[in-house]
Structure formats: structure tokens, C-alpha cells
Amino acid sequence: MAAADNPINANNATNSPYGSGAPYYNESTGFITRHPAKTRTSNWVKIGVPVLILVIIGAVVGGVLGSRASKSSTSSTNSSNSPGSSNGEAAASSAASIKNAVGRFATATESKYDPFQPKTPSVLNVRPDRPRLIAPAYKWAALPNLIKSDPYLKGWNETIFANATDYFAKSPVAYFWDHDSGMLDNAREVKMRLKAFAYVYRMTNDTRWVDRAWQEIKNAAGNGTTPFGPDEDKWNSGHFLDAAELSSAFGIAYDWLYDLWTDDQKSQIRTTLIKYGLQHGLTAFTDHNVGWWTNSGTTGNWNCVCNGGLTVASLAILDDDTTGIARQLLGLTIDNAKQNCAQATVDDGSWAETANYWYFGTTGHAEMASALISATGSDYGLLDVNANFFKTGLYHMYVFGPTSLFDYGDHGPNKFSTTANSLLLYAAEYNQPQFSLFQREQHDAAEPWSMFWYDPSVSGAFWDGTPLDMFFNNDLDQWVSMRSSWTDTNALYVAAKAGKNQGHQTHNDLDAGDFVLDALGTRWTGELGSGDYNSPYYFSNDTQGSARWTYYRKMTQGQNTILINEANQNVLAAPKVTGQSSGTKQGSSTVLDIPDNSTAYWVADISSAYFDASVVKRGVRLLNKRRQVLVQDEITSTASVQWRMHTNATITIDGTTATLALDGETMKVSMLNPPSGAQFSQMQAQRLNPDPAPPVPDQDNPGVSVLVISLPAGQYTLEVLFNPQWSGMSDSDFVTPDSVPLDNWSLTSHK
Ligand SMILES: *[C@@H]1O[C@H](CO)[C@@H](O)[C@H](O)[C@H]1NC(C)=O
Ligand SMILES: *[C@@H]1O[C@H](CO)[C@@H](O)[C@H](O)[C@H]1NC(C)=O
Ligand SMILES: *[C@@H]1O[C@H](CO)[C@@H](O)[C@H](O)[C@H]1NC(C)=O
Ligand SMILES: *[C@@H]1O[C@H](CO)[C@@H](O)[C@H](O)[C@H]1NC(C)=O
Ligand SMILES: *[C@@H]1O[C@H](CO)[C@@H](O)[C@H](O)[C@H]1NC(C)=O
Ligand SMILES: *[C@@H]1O[C@H](CO)[C@@H](O)[C@H](O)[C@H]1NC(C)=O
Ligand SMILES: *[C@@H]1O[C@H](CO)[C@@H](O)[C@H](O)[C@H]1NC(C)=O
Ligand SMILES: *[C@@H]1O[C@H](CO)[C@@H](O)[C@H](O)[C@H]1NC(C)=O
Ligand SMILES: *[C@@H]1O[C@H](CO)[C@@H](O)[C@H](O)[C@H]1NC(C)=O
């Protein structure tokens, strides 16, 4: 595909309206960005007021994306309406919101220029004052006024207080070994709580929060009233994520409450941190069997989370640590993270593992970068060593559909203390305001990091000028994202992938050709997600014979793609993709009037993924002003063929038509020009054959059905048309496209 066809170019750094160049310091907010935001002021003048009002009505009051979960009961054919604007409450309070709008542009002058500006930063030369991690004192001092003038900060502050109050009333996190991922959930919960307690203390000066934090620390050190882990290895160093997250938690609490701890408490925190966290971390760097995650090529969340936790903790205790271990670790973690963690995005920004693991990886990466910058004045290249890392913000925005993620592959454990708020840091550091404008609308935005990573002087709307489609063409994932709106929770969204079946840190599925589809506020074609992480050989490897590929959720049968001979895809598949978009961008309004010729298509030649078929090609395209979807497959196979799609919907089949019902909405799926004998059938979401037998039985997939087309060996073109039953749209408003071979698809091939 020609570079010009790829809308990613519309958003890259060199074309950025914000320009590029030397670090930029914003006097009023204390934010330093690496590229000057030279047009920021004029932007305000140019688009400020009209956009502002829309943003306020749509986002703050109605919740542009805030009502994701509670979908609107009305949906319309042209509905790119802000969910908020169809809501009486929103209309009623819009006047108040507009008044409030002036306050959206923080004018606080209280934040002082950071006095700590070392000329030649060194990781061993930390700032003299506390806190040194993420939020230095001058940022805390500025915060109350920023909160007063920014509705996002105000809301997040309130949520953090409310969450902290909930945790306060609970007993300290009890040790629980969950078999799947050791005690990672415990570790992350301790971290989440300590961040909240320390935050609220600093905002109130009420020492009850310090006492409560100490209770949590003592308990996680094994000095509470109930045991916490085995004697010698309480933080489960064998699954080092656990130890790393607790190290990070202890480091933050040590630093943010530094002046409140007695010398004795500080000494106890350090002793515990070193014994159960840092000492094992150092061993990981010298013994590569123990510390496999330090090995070159570990381009995934493990390297980010482990190096991040060790770095945060080491910076916290650096000059108090008489053992020298913090100093030693800081000599190791940064280079290691630059070589591995920072390479976990490929050149189009896609995260090398999965869309869900992106959360863990970028949280670790962002915490590490932010801690290094605040404590020592530099990130030592962690943010820039991979020149394409910043695009991972776009990856996240595009992989996030109106209902949920395009959640291919494994999903990972619960997201305690792990959010998408790395986007707020990346927005400021990479000068990509749309990341921040996007993330501030999300449910997970309220946490202490956001209070310091979010630059409240950012202006505009994330959807303004943002292309509806994006192609991510790196060989590793080769995926596409296409939608009808950025702001309508009922929007149509289709995402599909080809890519390699190896090279994802063993978190992927055998899923070239896989897709998901959202419309009418629900997911019609969806993923089964992770298998049981504790099942034997689940993570053994990604070779053809791996037992991982015997689990239904990981095998090709369990994906929304073509199945040949009821067999798994070839792990060595190297698909080829092409595609084009009309380049339609949303404007400043939350209501988008889609032009007649607005479309996008993507074609993947996934033949190399199959052993018994010479040709398997899949095309996905939007039709009829992005209201319908065509999935077309061209197959030449010497063995049986199945078209498979997993859905939570109730399926009613009538030959070549299937009617799907879900969440009170309807989707009609029909085969155009069906090959002789082709018709839909329905199957349970379970393996077709006892062989290859998984080491333990598959998990159930309750509520999930498979819509199937089964055919014998042969040459076929399958054209499956998805017509979401938008309210107000009559049968005659739907189009029936001409049959066009995939090689002949173009932007205009289907009128
Ligand atoms: C959108 O729908 C509304 C009501 O259904 C209708 O009045 C309006 O003309 C439609 N707008 C477009 C652009 O189709
Ligand atoms: C933060 O939220 C708490 C709880 O709602 C509130 O008491 C406090 O005043 C807020 N802080 C600021 C600076 O507004
Ligand atoms: C924090 O509070 C918000 C708002 O009440 C709630 O939705 C969220 O689940 C809470 N988060 C946690 C981790 O308790
Ligand atoms: C807490 O104490 C600090 C230092 O004395 C002071 O600057 C700050 O204003 C106090 N904050 C509150 C909410 O009382
Ligand atoms: C926990 O107890 C051990 C053993 O007495 C002590 O070495 C350590 O410093 C204590 N740590 C904390 C945080 O209480
Ligand atoms: C079914 O719904 C659940 C819950 O929303 C979702 O996680 C899952 O991906 C859906 N499954 C399919 C096949 O759509
Ligand atoms: C891959 O894992 C399987 C078990 O799932 C094992 O039998 C095989 O030897 C492993 N192959 C390699 C190359 O490690
Ligand atoms: C769509 O139509 C508009 C107006 O006629 C035209 O300017 C534009 O180039 C067309 N876009 C495509 C992708 O054909
Ligand atoms: C496909 O395109 C080729 C080359 O433009 C053309 O000769 C052929 O007729 C087209 N086939 C169909 C079925 O549209």
C-alpha cells in the first residue's frame, strides 16, 4: 500500500501541527514536553470556543465515552450524536457547563519552575527534595489550584478520595496464591492502595492515612496479624512481576510519605524491600534462568513492569541505602529496559504482545520514565530510543472499539493499578495532545498518576480531525481499525488482523484473519479471551507442536476466521495485507455526517497460514456510509472449509440468512451469491474433535455460539454481509453490493 494511503501519516510527528524540536516548558503547568507546542495558543483562539462548548456538552456532562457501559436506548441510522446531547439532563445543565468552560484552560500561576535542573543528569544524582518520584513538591503545591479550574482533575481527585476511603475501611490485602499468576493481584492491590493513601495524606495532611499505609506495608512485609507468603520469599520472586509491583508500591510509599516515617519505619521498609524485592531483582540480572525477563528479545510487559518496579524502588531509597543495591540496580535496569521494554512496540505502534498486555507494559514503561525524569532530570532515552514508541498511543485509541477492545490473544490478569493513563504522560512527553484528550474521557482515568501526568492546558477534542480508519501494517500484527464515529457509543466498528502467529511473547492465538464487529452498542463478533493460565503447557512455546495450540481458545477453531481441514494454522504464516480508506476524519462536532463515498477496506492474503489450501484471502469492507460490513473470503482448498464466527447473540438461521439477537438489538447476516450447498449452521463454542487433546479439558464458553458455514474441499468465494438493524432504517436503505473479486477491490468498487 502506498504510504500516502495510510492515514497513520496524518498523525505522525513530522506532520504534527505542534511541530517538533527542543523540550518545551509550560510556565503555568510546570509541564515539560520534548516538542514545542508552538501553535497551542493560536489553536486555542482558532478552535477554542466552538469546540470547547461541544466538548463540554458531550464530554463533561453527558460523558462522551463515559456512558460506554450504559448504552443509549435509541440508536439511529445517522446517529453520530453525542450520547450526552440526546440526554435531557445534559441539555439542562449545558448552560452551566459552558460557563465552566472558561476554567478548562488552567491558568494557575502557582506552579514554580522546577528548581532541579541538573546540567548533566545522572541516574545516581537524585533531586534533593522529596517527593522525588513522579510528583515533586512543586507539582503538589500547584495541584489544588489546578483542581479548582479543571473539571477532569476535580473529578479524578474526588474519585481517588472516595476509593481511598473504601480501601481505608478494609483489612490490609490478604495474601492469596491464585495459581494463575502467583500473588500478582495482591501485589497490584497493595500498590493501588498505597498510592491512594499517600495521595490523600498529601492532599489533607491527615496522618490517619499514613497510619493506614503503614498497616498495609507491615502486612505485605509479613509483619501483620495474618501471614503473608512463605518465610524466605514472601513476594514470590519466581514470578517476578509480583515482587516488582510490591517493590514499586513500597518505593512510592517510602518517597511520598518520606517526611512522615520515623527512621525506624524507613529502615524497616528498606530492609523488607531489599530482602524480598531488590535482592531477587539483582539475582535476575546475573542468573538469566531466574531472570529470563532480562534476556534480549523480551519485548513485552514483563521487562517493563520488572525494570520499572526495580527502578522506582531503587530511586526511592538511593541515598539512604547503605547496601549499594539500589545503585547497582540503577546501573542495570535502564539499559535493559531500553533494549527490551522500549522495543515492545513495532514501527506502527502496535504492542508486540496483545492489546490487553499493552496496559501492563506501558504502565511499567511510563512509571519508569516519569520516575527517572522527576528524580534525576532525564529519562536517559527510554522514551526516545525507539523512535516509533509514541505511536503506541494511536495503537491504543484505534484498538479500542465503541464497546471494548479488539481483544485478540491473551487478556492478562486483572488491571489493579494498571490503566491506560500512560497516555497522559505520552501526550505531554511526545506532544501528542490527542492521547490525553482521549484518555481523560475514560473510566480508568482517575488515579494518582493522572493528577501529575495530565496537562490541563491541553485543548480541543480527540476526535477533531482524527481519521476514522487506521492501518497497522507491520508484519507482526497487520491489523486494521475502521469505524463510523469516535463519539457514538452505538457506532459501527470492525477490526481485523492477519500477522504472524509467533513473536508475541506466547500470548497470541492462531488467528490470522480474525475479526471483531461492534454496532448498536454491542459486540456481535467477539473473542473468547485467555485460557486458564495455570493449565499445563499453556505458555510452553509457540512452535507448531506446542500444547498451547491444543486449547480451544487458542487454536484456530476458537477464532473468527477460516478453518481448513479442522486444523490449526501454520505458525510460520507470513500473510500479506493491503487496503485503503477514504480518509474520512471526524470534525470538531460529536455529530459526524458521513459522506456517501466514505469507506475503507482491507484485504489479507492468509494463504501461508494453511496447510491444505493454496489460496485463502479475506477482505473486510464498510458499505453504505459505514452502516454495513462485507466480509469476503476467496478459498481454494483440498480439504474441508469452515467459516466461523463466535458471538454472544442468540442465532436464528434460515438457510443463507442468520438473524442475531443481543442486548435488545438485531443483526442480520446474509450470504450473497452463496456457493452451491452453502448455508449457515450453529455450533457450540467447543472443540470439533477430541484430537489434538489438550492436557486438561477446555474451559466452557457460556453464552457463546458459533455461526458457521461448512463446505467440502473446493474453490469458493464467500460473501457475508452484516446488516445491523439501525432504528429508522428500512430494508430498502440497505445496499446489496455487487460481487467483486478481492483483487479488484478499490475505494469505488462497491459504489
Ligand atoms: C438523522 O436522523 C434524524 C432523525 O432520525 C433526521 O431528522 C436527520 O435528518 C438525519 N440526518 C442525516 C444527516 O441523515
Ligand atoms: C479533593 O477531593 C476531596 C474529596 O471530595 C475534597 O475534600 C477536596 O477538597 C478535593 N481537593 C481539592 C483541592 O479540591
Ligand atoms: C473508584 O471509584 C469509582 C467511582 O466510585 C469506581 O467506579 C471504581 O470502581 C473505584 N475503583 C476501585 C479500584 O475501587
Ligand atoms: C499540608 O501541609 C503543607 C506543609 O505544611 C502545607 O503546605 C499544605 O498547605 C497543607 N495542606 C493542607 C490541605 O492543609
Ligand atoms: C518486618 O519484620 C522483619 C523481622 O522482624 C523486619 O526485619 C522488617 O524490617 C519488618 N518490616 C516491616 C516493613 O515492618
Ligand atoms: C461475550 O460477552 C463477554 C462480556 O461482555 C465478552 O467478554 C466476550 O468477549 C463476548 N464473547 C463474544 C464471543 O463476543
Ligand atoms: C514446545 O512445547 C511443547 C509442549 O507444549 C514441547 O513438547 C516441545 O518440546 C516444545 N518445543 C520447544 C522447541 O521448546
Ligand atoms: C468523495 O467525494 C468527495 C466529494 O465529491 C470528493 O472530494 C472526494 O475526493 C471523494 N473521496 C473519495 C475517497 O473518493
Ligand atoms: C478485475 O479487474 C481486471 C483488471 O482491471 C478486469 O480486467 C476484470 O474484468 C475485473 N474483474 C471483475 C470481475 O470485475
CSV table of N, CA and C and ligand atoms in Angstrom, one decimal, residues 581-583 595-599 747-748, ligand 8:
chain,number,residue,atom,x,y,z
A,581,SER,N,-8.4,3.6,2.6
A,581,SER,CA,-9.5,4.3,3.3
A,581,SER,C,-9.8,5.6,2.5
A,582,SER,N,-11.1,6.0,2.6
A,582,SER,CA,-11.5,7.3,2.0
A,582,SER,C,-10.8,8.4,2.8
A,583,GLY,N,-10.2,8.1,4.0
A,583,GLY,CA,-9.5,9.1,4.8
A,583,GLY,C,-10.5,10.0,5.5
A,595,PRO,N,-20.0,11.3,4.5
A,595,PRO,CA,-20.2,11.4,3.1
A,595,PRO,C,-20.5,10.1,2.4
A,596,ASP,N,-21.2,10.2,1.3
A,596,ASP,CA,-21.7,9.0,0.6
A,596,ASP,C,-20.5,8.1,0.2
A,597,ASN,N,-19.4,8.6,-0.2
A,597,ASN,CA,-18.3,7.8,-0.7
A,597,ASN,C,-17.3,7.4,0.4
A,598,SER,N,-17.7,7.6,1.7
A,598,SER,CA,-16.8,7.3,2.8
A,598,SER,C,-16.8,5.8,3.0
A,599,THR,N,-15.6,5.2,2.9
A,599,THR,CA,-15.5,3.8,3.1
A,599,THR,C,-14.1,3.4,3.4
A,747,LEU,N,-11.6,1.7,-3.6
A,747,LEU,CA,-12.5,2.6,-2.8
A,747,LEU,C,-13.9,2.8,-3.5
A,748,THR,N,-13.9,2.6,-4.8
A,748,THR,CA,-15.1,2.8,-5.6
A,748,THR,C,-15.7,1.6,-6.1
B,8,LIG,C1,-15.7,11.7,-2.1
B,8,LIG,O1,-16.4,12.7,-2.6
B,8,LIG,C2,-15.9,14.0,-2.4
B,8,LIG,C3,-16.9,15.0,-2.9
B,8,LIG,O2,-17.4,14.6,-4.2
B,8,LIG,C4,-14.5,14.1,-3.1
B,8,LIG,O3,-14.0,15.4,-2.9
B,8,LIG,C5,-13.6,13.1,-2.6
B,8,LIG,O4,-12.4,13.0,-3.2
B,8,LIG,C6,-14.3,11.7,-2.6
B,8,LIG,N1,-13.4,10.8,-1.9
B,8,LIG,C7,-13.1,9.6,-2.3
B,8,LIG,C8,-12.2,8.7,-1.4
B,8,LIG,O5,-13.4,9.2,-3.4
